[in-house]
mmCIF file of C-alpha atoms and ligand atoms in Angstrom:
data_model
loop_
_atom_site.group_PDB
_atom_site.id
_atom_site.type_symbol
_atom_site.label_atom_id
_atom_site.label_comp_id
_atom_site.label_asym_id
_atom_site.label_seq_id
_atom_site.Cartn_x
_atom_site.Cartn_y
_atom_site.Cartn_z
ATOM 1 C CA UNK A 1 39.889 -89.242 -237.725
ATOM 2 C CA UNK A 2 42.708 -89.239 -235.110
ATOM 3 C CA UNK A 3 40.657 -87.245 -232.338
ATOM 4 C CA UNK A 4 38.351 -90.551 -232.223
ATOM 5 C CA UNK A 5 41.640 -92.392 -230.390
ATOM 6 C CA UNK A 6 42.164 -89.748 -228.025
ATOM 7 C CA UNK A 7 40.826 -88.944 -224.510
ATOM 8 C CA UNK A 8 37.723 -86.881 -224.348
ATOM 9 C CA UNK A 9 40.036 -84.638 -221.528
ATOM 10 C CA UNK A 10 42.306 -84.181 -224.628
ATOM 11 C CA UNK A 11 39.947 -83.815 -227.354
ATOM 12 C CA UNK A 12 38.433 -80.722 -225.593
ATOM 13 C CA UNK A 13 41.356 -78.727 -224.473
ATOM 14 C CA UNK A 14 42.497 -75.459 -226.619
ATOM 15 C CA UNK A 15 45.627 -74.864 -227.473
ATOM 16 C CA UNK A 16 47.028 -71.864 -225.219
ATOM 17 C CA UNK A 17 47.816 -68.690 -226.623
ATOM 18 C CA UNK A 18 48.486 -64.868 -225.894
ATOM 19 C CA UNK A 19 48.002 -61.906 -227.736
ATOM 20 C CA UNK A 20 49.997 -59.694 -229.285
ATOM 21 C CA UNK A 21 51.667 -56.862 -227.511
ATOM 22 C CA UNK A 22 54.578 -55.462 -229.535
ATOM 23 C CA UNK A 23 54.597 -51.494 -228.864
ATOM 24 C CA UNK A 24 52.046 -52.123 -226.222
ATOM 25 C CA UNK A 25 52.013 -51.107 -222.207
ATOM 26 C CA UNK A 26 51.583 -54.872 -221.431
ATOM 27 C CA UNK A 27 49.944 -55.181 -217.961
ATOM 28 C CA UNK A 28 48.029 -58.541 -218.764
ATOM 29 C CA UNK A 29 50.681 -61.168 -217.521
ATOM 30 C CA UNK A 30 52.168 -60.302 -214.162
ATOM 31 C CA UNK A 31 55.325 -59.716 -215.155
ATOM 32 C CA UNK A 32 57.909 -58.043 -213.363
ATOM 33 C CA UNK A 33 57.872 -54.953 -216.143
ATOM 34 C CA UNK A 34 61.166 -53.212 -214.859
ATOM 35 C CA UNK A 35 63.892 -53.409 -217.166
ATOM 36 C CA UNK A 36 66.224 -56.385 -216.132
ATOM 37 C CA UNK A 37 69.050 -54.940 -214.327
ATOM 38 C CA UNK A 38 72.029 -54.601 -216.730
ATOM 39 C CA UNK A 39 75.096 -55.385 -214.050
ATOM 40 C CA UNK A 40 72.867 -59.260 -213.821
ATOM 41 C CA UNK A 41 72.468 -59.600 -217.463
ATOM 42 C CA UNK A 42 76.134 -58.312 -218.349
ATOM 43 C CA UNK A 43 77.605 -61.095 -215.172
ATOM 44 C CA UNK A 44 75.171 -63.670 -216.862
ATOM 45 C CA UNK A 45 76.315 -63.063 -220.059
ATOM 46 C CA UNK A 46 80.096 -63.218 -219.153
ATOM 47 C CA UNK A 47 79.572 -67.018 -216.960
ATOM 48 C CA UNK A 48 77.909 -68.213 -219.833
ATOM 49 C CA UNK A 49 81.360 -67.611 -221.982
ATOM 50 C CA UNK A 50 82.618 -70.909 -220.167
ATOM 51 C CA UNK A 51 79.388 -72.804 -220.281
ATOM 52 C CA UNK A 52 79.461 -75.962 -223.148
ATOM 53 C CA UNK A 53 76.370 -76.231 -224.608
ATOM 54 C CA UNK A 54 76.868 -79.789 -225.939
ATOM 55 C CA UNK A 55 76.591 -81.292 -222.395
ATOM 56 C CA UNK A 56 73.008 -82.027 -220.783
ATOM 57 C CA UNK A 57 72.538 -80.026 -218.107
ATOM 58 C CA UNK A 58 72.320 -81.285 -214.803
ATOM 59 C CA UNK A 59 69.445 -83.220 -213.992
ATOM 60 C CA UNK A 60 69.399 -82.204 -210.388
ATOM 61 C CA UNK A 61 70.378 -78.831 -210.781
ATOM 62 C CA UNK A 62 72.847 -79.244 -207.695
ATOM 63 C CA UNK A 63 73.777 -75.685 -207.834
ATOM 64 C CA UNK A 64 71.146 -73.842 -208.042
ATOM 65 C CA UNK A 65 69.060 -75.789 -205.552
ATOM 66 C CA UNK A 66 71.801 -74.342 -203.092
ATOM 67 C CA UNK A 67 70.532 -70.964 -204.184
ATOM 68 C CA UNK A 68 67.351 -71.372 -203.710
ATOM 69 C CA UNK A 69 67.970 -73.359 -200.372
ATOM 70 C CA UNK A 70 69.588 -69.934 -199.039
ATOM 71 C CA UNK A 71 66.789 -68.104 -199.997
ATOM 72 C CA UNK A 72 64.259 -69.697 -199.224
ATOM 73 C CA UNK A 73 65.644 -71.128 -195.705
ATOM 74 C CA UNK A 74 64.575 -74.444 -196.409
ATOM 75 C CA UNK A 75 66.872 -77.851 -197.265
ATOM 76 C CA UNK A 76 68.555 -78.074 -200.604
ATOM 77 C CA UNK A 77 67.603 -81.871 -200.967
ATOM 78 C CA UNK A 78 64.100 -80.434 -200.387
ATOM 79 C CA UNK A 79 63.506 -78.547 -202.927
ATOM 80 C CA UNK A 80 62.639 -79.592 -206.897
ATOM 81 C CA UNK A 81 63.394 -77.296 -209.726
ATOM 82 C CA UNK A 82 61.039 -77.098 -212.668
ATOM 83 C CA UNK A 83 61.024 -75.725 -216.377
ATOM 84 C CA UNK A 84 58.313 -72.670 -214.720
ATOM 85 C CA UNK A 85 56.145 -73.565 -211.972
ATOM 86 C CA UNK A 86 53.797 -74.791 -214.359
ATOM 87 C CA UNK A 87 55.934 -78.139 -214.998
ATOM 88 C CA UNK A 88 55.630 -78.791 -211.142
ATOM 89 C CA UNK A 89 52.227 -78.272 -211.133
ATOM 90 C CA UNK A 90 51.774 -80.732 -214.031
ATOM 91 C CA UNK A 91 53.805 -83.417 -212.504
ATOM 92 C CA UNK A 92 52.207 -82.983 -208.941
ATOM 93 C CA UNK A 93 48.974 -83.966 -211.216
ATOM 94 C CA UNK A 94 50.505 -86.511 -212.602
ATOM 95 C CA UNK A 95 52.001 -88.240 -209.608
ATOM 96 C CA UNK A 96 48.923 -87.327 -207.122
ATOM 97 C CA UNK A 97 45.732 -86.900 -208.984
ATOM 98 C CA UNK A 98 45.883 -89.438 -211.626
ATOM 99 C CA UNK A 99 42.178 -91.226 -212.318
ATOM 100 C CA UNK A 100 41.291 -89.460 -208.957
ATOM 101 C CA UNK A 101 39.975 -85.606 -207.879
ATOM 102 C CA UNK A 102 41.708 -82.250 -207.856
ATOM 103 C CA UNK A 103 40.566 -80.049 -205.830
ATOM 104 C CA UNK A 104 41.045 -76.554 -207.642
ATOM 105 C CA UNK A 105 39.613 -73.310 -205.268
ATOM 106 C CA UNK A 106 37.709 -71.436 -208.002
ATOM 107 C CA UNK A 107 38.095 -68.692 -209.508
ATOM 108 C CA UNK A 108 41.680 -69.411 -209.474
ATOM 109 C CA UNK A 109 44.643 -69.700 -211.744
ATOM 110 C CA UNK A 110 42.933 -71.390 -214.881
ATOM 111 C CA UNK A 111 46.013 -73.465 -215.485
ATOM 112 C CA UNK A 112 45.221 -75.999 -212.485
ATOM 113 C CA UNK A 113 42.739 -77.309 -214.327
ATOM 114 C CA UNK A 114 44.027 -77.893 -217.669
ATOM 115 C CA UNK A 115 47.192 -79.903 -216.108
ATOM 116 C CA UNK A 116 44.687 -81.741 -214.259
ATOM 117 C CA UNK A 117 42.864 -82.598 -217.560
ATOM 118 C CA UNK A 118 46.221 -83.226 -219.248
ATOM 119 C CA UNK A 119 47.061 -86.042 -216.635
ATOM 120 C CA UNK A 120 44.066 -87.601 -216.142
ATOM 121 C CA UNK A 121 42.914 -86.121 -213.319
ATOM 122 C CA UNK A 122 39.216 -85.281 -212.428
ATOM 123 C CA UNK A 123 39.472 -81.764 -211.946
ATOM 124 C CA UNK A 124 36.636 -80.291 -209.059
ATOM 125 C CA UNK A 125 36.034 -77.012 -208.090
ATOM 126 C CA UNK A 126 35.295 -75.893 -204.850
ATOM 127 C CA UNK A 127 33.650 -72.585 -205.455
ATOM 128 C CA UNK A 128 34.879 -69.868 -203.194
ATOM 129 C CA UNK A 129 33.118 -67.499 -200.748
ATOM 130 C CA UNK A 130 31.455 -64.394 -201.215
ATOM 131 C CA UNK A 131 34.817 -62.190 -200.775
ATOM 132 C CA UNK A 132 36.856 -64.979 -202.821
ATOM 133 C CA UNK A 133 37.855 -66.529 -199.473
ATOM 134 C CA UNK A 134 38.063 -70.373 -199.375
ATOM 135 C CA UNK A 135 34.809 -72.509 -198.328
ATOM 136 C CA UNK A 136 37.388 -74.413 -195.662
ATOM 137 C CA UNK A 137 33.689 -76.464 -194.691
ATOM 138 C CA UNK A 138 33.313 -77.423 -198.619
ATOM 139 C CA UNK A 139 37.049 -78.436 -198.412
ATOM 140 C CA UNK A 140 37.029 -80.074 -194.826
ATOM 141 C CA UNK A 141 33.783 -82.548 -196.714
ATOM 142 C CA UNK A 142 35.676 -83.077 -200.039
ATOM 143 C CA UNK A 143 38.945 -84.239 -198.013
ATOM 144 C CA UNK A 144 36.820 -86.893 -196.589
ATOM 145 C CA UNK A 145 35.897 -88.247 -200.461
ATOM 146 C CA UNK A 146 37.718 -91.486 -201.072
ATOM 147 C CA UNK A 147 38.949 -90.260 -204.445
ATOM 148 C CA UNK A 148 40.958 -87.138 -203.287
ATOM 149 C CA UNK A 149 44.102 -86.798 -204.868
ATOM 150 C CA UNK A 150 45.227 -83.012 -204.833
ATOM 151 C CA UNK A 151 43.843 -79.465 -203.448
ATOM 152 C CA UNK A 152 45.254 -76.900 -204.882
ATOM 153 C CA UNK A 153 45.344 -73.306 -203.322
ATOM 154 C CA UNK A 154 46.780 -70.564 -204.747
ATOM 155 C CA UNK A 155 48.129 -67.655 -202.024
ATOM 156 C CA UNK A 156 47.877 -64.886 -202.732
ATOM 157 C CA UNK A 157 45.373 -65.951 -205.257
ATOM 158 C CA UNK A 158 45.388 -65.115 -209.067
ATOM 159 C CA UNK A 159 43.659 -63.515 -210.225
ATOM 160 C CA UNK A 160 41.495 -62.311 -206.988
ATOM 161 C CA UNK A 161 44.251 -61.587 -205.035
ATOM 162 C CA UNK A 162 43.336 -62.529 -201.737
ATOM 163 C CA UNK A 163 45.648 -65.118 -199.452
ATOM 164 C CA UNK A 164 44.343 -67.695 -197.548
ATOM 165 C CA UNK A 165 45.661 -67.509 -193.652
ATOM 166 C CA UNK A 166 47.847 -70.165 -192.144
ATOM 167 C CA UNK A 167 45.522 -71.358 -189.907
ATOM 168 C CA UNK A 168 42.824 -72.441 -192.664
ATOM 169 C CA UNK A 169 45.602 -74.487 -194.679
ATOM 170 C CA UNK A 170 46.666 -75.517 -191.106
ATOM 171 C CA UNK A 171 43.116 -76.913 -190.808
ATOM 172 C CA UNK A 172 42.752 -78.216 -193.687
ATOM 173 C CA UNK A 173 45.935 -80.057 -193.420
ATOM 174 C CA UNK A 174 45.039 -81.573 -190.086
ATOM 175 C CA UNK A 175 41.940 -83.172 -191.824
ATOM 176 C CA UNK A 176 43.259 -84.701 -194.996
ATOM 177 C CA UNK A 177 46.096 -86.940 -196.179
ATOM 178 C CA UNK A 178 45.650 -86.046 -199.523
ATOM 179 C CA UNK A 179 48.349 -83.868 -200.884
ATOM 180 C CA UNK A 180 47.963 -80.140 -200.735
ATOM 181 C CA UNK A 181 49.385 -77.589 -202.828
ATOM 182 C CA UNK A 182 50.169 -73.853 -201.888
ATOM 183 C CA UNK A 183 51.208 -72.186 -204.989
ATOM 184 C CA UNK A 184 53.367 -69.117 -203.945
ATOM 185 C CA UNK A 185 54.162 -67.671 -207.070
ATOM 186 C CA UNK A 186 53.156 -64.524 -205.705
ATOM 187 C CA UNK A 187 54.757 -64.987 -202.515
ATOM 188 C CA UNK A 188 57.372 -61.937 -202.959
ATOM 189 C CA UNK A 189 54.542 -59.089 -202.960
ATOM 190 C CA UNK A 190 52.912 -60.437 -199.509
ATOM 191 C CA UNK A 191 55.778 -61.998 -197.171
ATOM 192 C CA UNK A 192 53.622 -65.341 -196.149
ATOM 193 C CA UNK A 193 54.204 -68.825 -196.831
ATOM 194 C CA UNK A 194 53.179 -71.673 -195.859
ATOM 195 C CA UNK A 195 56.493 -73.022 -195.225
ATOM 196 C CA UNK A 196 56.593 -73.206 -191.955
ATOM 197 C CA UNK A 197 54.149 -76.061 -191.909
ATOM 198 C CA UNK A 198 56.236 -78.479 -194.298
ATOM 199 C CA UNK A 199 58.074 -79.639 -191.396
ATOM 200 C CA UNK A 200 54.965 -80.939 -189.900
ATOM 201 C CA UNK A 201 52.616 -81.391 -192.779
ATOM 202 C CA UNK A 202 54.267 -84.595 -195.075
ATOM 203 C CA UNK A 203 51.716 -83.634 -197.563
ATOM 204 C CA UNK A 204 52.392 -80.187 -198.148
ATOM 205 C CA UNK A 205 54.143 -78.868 -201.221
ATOM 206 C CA UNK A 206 54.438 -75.486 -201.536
ATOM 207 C CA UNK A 207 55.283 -73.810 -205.035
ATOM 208 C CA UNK A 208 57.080 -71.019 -206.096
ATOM 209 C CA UNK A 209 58.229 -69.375 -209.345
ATOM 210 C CA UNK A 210 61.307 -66.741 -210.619
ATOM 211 C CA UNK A 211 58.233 -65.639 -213.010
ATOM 212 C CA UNK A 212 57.308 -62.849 -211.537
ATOM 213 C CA UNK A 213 58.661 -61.222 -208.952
ATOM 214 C CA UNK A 214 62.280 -62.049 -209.888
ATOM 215 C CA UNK A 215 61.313 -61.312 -214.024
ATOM 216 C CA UNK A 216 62.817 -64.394 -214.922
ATOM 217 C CA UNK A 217 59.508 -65.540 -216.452
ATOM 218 C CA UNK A 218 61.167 -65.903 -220.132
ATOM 219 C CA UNK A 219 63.741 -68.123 -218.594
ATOM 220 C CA UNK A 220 61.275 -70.678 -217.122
ATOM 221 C CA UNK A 221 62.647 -71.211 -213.997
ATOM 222 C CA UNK A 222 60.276 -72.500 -210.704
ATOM 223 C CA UNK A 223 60.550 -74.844 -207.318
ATOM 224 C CA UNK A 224 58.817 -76.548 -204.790
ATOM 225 C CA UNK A 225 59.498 -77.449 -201.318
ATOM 226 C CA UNK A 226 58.188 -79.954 -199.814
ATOM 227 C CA UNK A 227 58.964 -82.866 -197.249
ATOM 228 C CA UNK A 228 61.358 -85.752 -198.290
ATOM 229 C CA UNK A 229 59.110 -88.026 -199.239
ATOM 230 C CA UNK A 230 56.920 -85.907 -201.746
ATOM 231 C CA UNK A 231 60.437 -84.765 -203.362
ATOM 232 C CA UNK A 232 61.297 -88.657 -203.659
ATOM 233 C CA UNK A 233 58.188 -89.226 -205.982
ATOM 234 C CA UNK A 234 58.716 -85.890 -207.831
ATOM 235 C CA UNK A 235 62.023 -86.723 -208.649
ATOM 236 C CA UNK A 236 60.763 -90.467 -210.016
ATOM 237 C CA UNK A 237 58.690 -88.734 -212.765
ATOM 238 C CA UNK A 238 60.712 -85.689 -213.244
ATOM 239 C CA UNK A 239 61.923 -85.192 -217.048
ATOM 240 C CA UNK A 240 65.834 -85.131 -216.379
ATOM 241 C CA UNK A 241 67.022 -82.055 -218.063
ATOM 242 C CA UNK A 242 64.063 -80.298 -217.175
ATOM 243 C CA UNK A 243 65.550 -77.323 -216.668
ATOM 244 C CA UNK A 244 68.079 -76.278 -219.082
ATOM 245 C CA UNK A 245 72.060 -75.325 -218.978
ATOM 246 C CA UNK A 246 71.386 -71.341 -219.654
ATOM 247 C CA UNK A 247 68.363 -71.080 -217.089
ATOM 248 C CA UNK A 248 70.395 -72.672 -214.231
ATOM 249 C CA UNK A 249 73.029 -70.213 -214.679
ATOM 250 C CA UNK A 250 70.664 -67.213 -215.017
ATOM 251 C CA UNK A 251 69.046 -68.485 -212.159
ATOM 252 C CA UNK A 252 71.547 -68.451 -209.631
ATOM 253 C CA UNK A 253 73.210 -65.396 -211.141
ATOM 254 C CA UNK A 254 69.977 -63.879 -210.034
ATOM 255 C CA UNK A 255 69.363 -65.131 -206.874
ATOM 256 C CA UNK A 256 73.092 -63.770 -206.165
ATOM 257 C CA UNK A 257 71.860 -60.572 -207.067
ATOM 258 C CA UNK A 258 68.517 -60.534 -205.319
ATOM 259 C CA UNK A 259 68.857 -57.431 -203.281
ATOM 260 C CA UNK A 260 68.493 -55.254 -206.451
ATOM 261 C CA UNK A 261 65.178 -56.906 -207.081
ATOM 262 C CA UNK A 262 64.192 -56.917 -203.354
ATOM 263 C CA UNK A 263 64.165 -53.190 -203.852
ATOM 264 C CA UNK A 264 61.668 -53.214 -207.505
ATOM 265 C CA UNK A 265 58.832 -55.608 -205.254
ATOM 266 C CA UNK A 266 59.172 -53.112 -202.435
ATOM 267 C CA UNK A 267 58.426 -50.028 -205.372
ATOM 268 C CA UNK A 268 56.151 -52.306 -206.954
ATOM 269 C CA UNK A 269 54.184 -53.088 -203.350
ATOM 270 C CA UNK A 270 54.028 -49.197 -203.232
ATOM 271 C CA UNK A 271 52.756 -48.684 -206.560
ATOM 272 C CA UNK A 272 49.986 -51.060 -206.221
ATOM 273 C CA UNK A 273 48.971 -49.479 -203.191
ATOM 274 C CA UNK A 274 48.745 -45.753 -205.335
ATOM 275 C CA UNK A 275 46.858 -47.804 -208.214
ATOM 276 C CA UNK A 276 44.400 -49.350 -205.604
ATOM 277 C CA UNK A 277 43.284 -45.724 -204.819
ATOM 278 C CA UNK A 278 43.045 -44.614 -207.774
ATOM 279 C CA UNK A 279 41.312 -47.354 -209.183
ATOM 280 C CA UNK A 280 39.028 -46.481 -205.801
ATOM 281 C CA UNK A 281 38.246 -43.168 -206.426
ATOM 282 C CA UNK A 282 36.992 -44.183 -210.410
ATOM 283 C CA UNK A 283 32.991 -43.767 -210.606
ATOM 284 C CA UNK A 284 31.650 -47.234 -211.262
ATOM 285 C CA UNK A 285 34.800 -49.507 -210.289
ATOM 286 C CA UNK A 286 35.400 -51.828 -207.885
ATOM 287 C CA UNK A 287 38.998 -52.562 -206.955
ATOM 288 C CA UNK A 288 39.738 -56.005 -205.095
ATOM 289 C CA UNK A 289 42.870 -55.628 -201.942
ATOM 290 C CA UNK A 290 45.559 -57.439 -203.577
ATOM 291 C CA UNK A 291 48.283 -59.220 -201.730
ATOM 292 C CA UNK A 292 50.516 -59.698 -205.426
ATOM 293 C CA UNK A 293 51.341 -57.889 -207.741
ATOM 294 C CA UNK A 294 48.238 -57.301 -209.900
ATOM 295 C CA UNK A 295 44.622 -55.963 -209.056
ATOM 296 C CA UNK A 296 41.637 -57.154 -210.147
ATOM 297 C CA UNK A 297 38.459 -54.790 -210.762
ATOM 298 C CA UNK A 298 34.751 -54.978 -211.331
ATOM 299 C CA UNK A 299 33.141 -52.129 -213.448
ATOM 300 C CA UNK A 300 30.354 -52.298 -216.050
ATOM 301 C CA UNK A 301 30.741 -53.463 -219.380
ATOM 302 C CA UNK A 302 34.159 -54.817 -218.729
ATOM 303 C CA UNK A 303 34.702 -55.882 -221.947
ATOM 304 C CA UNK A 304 34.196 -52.583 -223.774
ATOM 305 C CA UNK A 305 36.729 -51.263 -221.368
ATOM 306 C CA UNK A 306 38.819 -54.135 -222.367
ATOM 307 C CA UNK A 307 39.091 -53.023 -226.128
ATOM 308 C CA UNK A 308 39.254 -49.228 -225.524
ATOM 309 C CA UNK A 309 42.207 -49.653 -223.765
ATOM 310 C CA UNK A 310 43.790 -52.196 -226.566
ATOM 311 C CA UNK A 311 42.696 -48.907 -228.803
ATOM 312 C CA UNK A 312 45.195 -46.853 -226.453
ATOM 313 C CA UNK A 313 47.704 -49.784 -226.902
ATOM 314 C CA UNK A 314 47.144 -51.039 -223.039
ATOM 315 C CA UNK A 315 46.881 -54.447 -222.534
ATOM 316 C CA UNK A 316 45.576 -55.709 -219.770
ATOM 317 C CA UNK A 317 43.275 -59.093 -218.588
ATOM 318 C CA UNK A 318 39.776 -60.076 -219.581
ATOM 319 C CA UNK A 319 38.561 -62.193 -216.749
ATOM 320 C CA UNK A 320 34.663 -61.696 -217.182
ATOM 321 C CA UNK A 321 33.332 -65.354 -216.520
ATOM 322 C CA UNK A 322 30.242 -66.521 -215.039
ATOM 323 C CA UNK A 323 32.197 -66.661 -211.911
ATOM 324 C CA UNK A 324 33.845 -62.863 -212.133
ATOM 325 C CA UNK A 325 31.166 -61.524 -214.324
ATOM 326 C CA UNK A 326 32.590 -57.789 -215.336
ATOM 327 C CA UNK A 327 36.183 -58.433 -214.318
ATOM 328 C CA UNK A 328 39.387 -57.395 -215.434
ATOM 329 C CA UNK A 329 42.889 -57.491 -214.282
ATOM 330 C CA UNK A 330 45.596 -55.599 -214.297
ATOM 331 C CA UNK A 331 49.542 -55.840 -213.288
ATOM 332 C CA UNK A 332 51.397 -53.225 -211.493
ATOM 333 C CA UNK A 333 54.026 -52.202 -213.722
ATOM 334 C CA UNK A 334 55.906 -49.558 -214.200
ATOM 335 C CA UNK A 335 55.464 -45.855 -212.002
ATOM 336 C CA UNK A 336 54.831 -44.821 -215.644
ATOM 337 C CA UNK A 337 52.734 -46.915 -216.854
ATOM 338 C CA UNK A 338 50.788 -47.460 -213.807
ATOM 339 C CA UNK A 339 50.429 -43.368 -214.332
ATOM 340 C CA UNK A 340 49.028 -43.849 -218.351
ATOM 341 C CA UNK A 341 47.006 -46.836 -217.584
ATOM 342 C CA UNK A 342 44.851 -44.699 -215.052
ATOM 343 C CA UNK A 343 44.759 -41.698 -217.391
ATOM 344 C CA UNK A 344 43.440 -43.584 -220.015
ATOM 345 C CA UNK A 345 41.176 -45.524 -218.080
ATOM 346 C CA UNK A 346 39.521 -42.070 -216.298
ATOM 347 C CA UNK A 347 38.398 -40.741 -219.340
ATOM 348 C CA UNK A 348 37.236 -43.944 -220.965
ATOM 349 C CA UNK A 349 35.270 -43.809 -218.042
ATOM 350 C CA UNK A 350 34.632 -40.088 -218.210
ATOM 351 C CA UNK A 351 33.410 -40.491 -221.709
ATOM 352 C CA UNK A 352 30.990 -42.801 -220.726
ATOM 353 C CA UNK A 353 29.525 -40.830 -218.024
ATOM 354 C CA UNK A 354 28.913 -37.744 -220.392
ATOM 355 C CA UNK A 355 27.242 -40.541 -223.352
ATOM 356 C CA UNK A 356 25.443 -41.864 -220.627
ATOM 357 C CA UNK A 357 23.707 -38.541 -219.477
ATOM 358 C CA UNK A 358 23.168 -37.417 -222.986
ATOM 359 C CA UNK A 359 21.282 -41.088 -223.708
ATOM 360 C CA UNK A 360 18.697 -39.701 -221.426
ATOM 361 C CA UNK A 361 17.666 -37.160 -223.690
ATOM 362 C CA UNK A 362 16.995 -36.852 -227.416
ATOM 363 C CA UNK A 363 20.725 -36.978 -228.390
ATOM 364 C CA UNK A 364 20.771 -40.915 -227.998
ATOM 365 C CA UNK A 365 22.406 -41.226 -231.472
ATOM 366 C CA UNK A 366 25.142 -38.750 -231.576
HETATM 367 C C1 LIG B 1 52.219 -67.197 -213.231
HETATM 368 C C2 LIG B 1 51.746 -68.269 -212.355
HETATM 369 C C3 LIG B 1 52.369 -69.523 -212.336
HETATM 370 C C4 LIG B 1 53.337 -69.947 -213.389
HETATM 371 O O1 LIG B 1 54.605 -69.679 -213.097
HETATM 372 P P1 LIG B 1 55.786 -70.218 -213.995
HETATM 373 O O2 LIG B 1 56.847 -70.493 -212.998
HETATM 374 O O3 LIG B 1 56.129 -69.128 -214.948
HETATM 375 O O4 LIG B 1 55.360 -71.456 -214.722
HETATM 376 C C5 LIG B 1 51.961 -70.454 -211.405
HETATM 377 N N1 LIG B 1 50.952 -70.184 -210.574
HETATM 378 C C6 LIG B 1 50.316 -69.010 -210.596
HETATM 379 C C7 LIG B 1 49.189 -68.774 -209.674
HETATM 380 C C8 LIG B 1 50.690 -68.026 -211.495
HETATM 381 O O5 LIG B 1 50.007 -66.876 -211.536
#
C-alpha cells in the first residue's frame, strides 16, 4: 500500500547487501587485507581513554581536516569530511544533480547510480570505449545538454581499473560548467590525481576515501577537495555530525602514522603486479592492467568459477553484466592469499581443461 506514495526511483532500488565471509579469504571488497598495525590501534585505543562520548562530535571536524590538509597538500578549509566517500558522493547528487542528469562513465562503480536515484537525479550512462577508456566525444556532446548536473569519473576506475589521463578531464573541464567528479578512492595504488586542476577548475571535486588503501573502511571515514565555492554548498547540506567522535580520532591517529601503511600499498603495488602474471599465464583468462588495488579478469563461464572458488572458501567479485559479460574481480590481498587464490584458481581451471578434452569423446558423463 505504502510503495504507491513513493517515487518510482525509490520503489525500484534493492536494499544493499554482502555476503557472508566468516572463515573466508575475502578478496571481493578492496580492502586493505593486512592486519591493522597494532602500535596505531594500541595509540588509538589509549587517546580514546580521554574522549567523552556524550558530546557531538565536531561538525567540522577541525582537526582532522588539518590531517588530511598535510597529506594531501591541499587547504584545510578546502576539504569536506564524510561518513565514507559514499556520503560525499550522495550529497554531491543531492546538491548538483537534483531533477537534472548524472553523467556516470559505465561500467563503473555501481554506487553512482543508486545515489543518483536516491536524490532525484536522472542518472545517464556514457558507455565507455572498447579498452574501458572514456568516450571524451560522448562526454564533450552530453556537457553541452541543458540538463547536466554531474559527471562522474572514477580514476583509477572500479572495477576495470584503468585511469583516465589529466589531459581528458582537463578537456572535459574546459568544455563544461557542470560539476565534475574524480573519485580517487584508489588514488594510493597509482600516484595521480587530479588535484592539480582544482585550482583552476571551480567545478572540480575530487574524492577520496581511508577505505582502502589506509584499511579504515570499517571506520567510514572519506573527503573531498574541491574549490571554495563547491565546499560552501557541501557544507549547506552536510548532516552535522556526519562523521562521528571515534572515527575522527582514528582518523588522524592514522594519518599520523601513514608511513607504516605507505610501505603495505608499495607491497601491495608489487603483489598485484605478481598476480597480473599469473593471472596472464592461466589458459583461457584475460587479466585487465590495473592502476588500484584489485584486477579484473575475463574467462569463460565466470560464474562457475565464481562458486568453485566460494567451495574453496575464496571470495571474490561477480561482475558478469551485459556490459562485462564473463567478469570477475579480485583484490590484492595478502602475499598469502594472493599465493592460494591462484592455486586454487589453476586447477579449477586445470580441471576444466581435462573435462573438456574428455567431453570430446564417449566419456561425456563421467
Ligand atoms: C570503495 C569505493 C568508494 C567508497 O568508499 P567509502 O569511503 O568507503 O565510502 C567510493 N568510490 C569507489 C570507486 C570505491 O570503489
Amino acid at each position: 500500500m505504502l510503495q504507491g506514495r513513493i517515487r518510482k526511483q525509490i520503489r525500484e532500488l534493492v536494499p544493499y547487501d554482502i555476503p557472508e565471509y566468516s572463515g573466508m579469504i575475502k578478496l571481493d571488497a578492496n580492502e586493505n587485507n593486512y592486519d591493522f598495525p597494532s602500535e596505531v590501534r594500541e595509540r588509538i585505543f589509549s587517546l580514546v581513554n580521554g574522549q567523552t562520548f556524550t558530546r557531538y562530535p565536531d561538525p567540522k571536524a577541525a582537526s582532522l581536516r588539518e590531517h588530511l590538509a598535510d597529506y594531501a597538500d591541499f587547504p584545510a578549509s578546502q576539504i569536506l569530511v564524510g561518513n565514507g566517500s559514499d556520503e560525499l558522493i550522495q550529497n554531491l547528487m543531492l546538491a548538483f544533480a537534483m531533477h537534472k542528469k548524472a553523467f556516470i562513465t559505465t561500467p563503473t562503480f555501481g554506487m553512482y547510480r543508486i545515489h543518483a536515484e536516491i536524490a532525484g537525479a536522472i542518472p545517464v550512462a556514457i558507455p565507455r570505449k572498447k579498452k574501458y577508456q572514456v568516450d571524451t566525444d560522448a562526454i564533450l556532446e552530453a556537457a553541452m545538454d541543458p540538463e547536466a548536473g554531474i559527471l562522474i569519473l572514477c580514476s583509477p576506475n572500479n572495477p576495470t581499473g584503468n585511469i583516465v589521463s589529466l589531459e581528458t578531464v582537463e578537456v572535459i573541464l574546459k568544455n563544461t560548467d557542470m560539476i565534475v567528479v574524480v573519485d580517487e578512492a584508489y588514488y594510493e595504488f597509482c600516484g595521480q590525481t587530479a588535484a592539480q586542476l582544482l585550482h583552476k577548475y571551480p567545478q572540480l571535486v575530487v574524492l577520496r576515501s581511508l577505505s582502502k588503501a589506509f584499511g579504515l573502511a570499517g571506520l567510514r571515514v572519506g573527503y573531498m577537495l574541491a574549490g571554495a565555492e563547491v565546499t560552501g554548498i557541501m557544507n549547506r547540506i552536510k548532516q552535522p555530525f556526519n562523521v562521528n567522535v571515534f572515527s575522527q580520532l582514528a582518523a588522524k591517529v592514522l594519518l599520523e602514522s601513514r608511513s607504516i601503511f605507505e610501505t603495505q600499498i608499495q607491497e601491495i603495488c608489487a603483489s598485484r603486479a605478481e598476480l597480473h602474471a599469473a593471472l596472464e599465464g592461466m589458459p583461457g583468462l584475460k587479466p585487465f592492467s590495473s592502476a588500484a588495488n584489485f584486477i579484473m579478469f575475463q574467462v569463460e563461464g565466470a560464474a562457475s568459477v565464481y562458486e568453485e572458488l566460494l567451495n574453496h572458501n575464496i571470495l571474490i567479485r561477480l561482475l558478469d553484466s551485459p556490459e562485462l559479460p564473463d567478469c570477475l574481480r579480485v583484490s590484492v590481498g595478502k602475499p598469502e592469499e594472493n599465493r592460494v587464490f591462484v592455486q586454487v584458481l589453476e586447477k579449477i581451471l586445470r580441471r576444466r581443461e581435462s573435462y573438456g578434452k574428455k567431453g570430446e569423446g564417449v566419456q561425456e558423463n563421467q
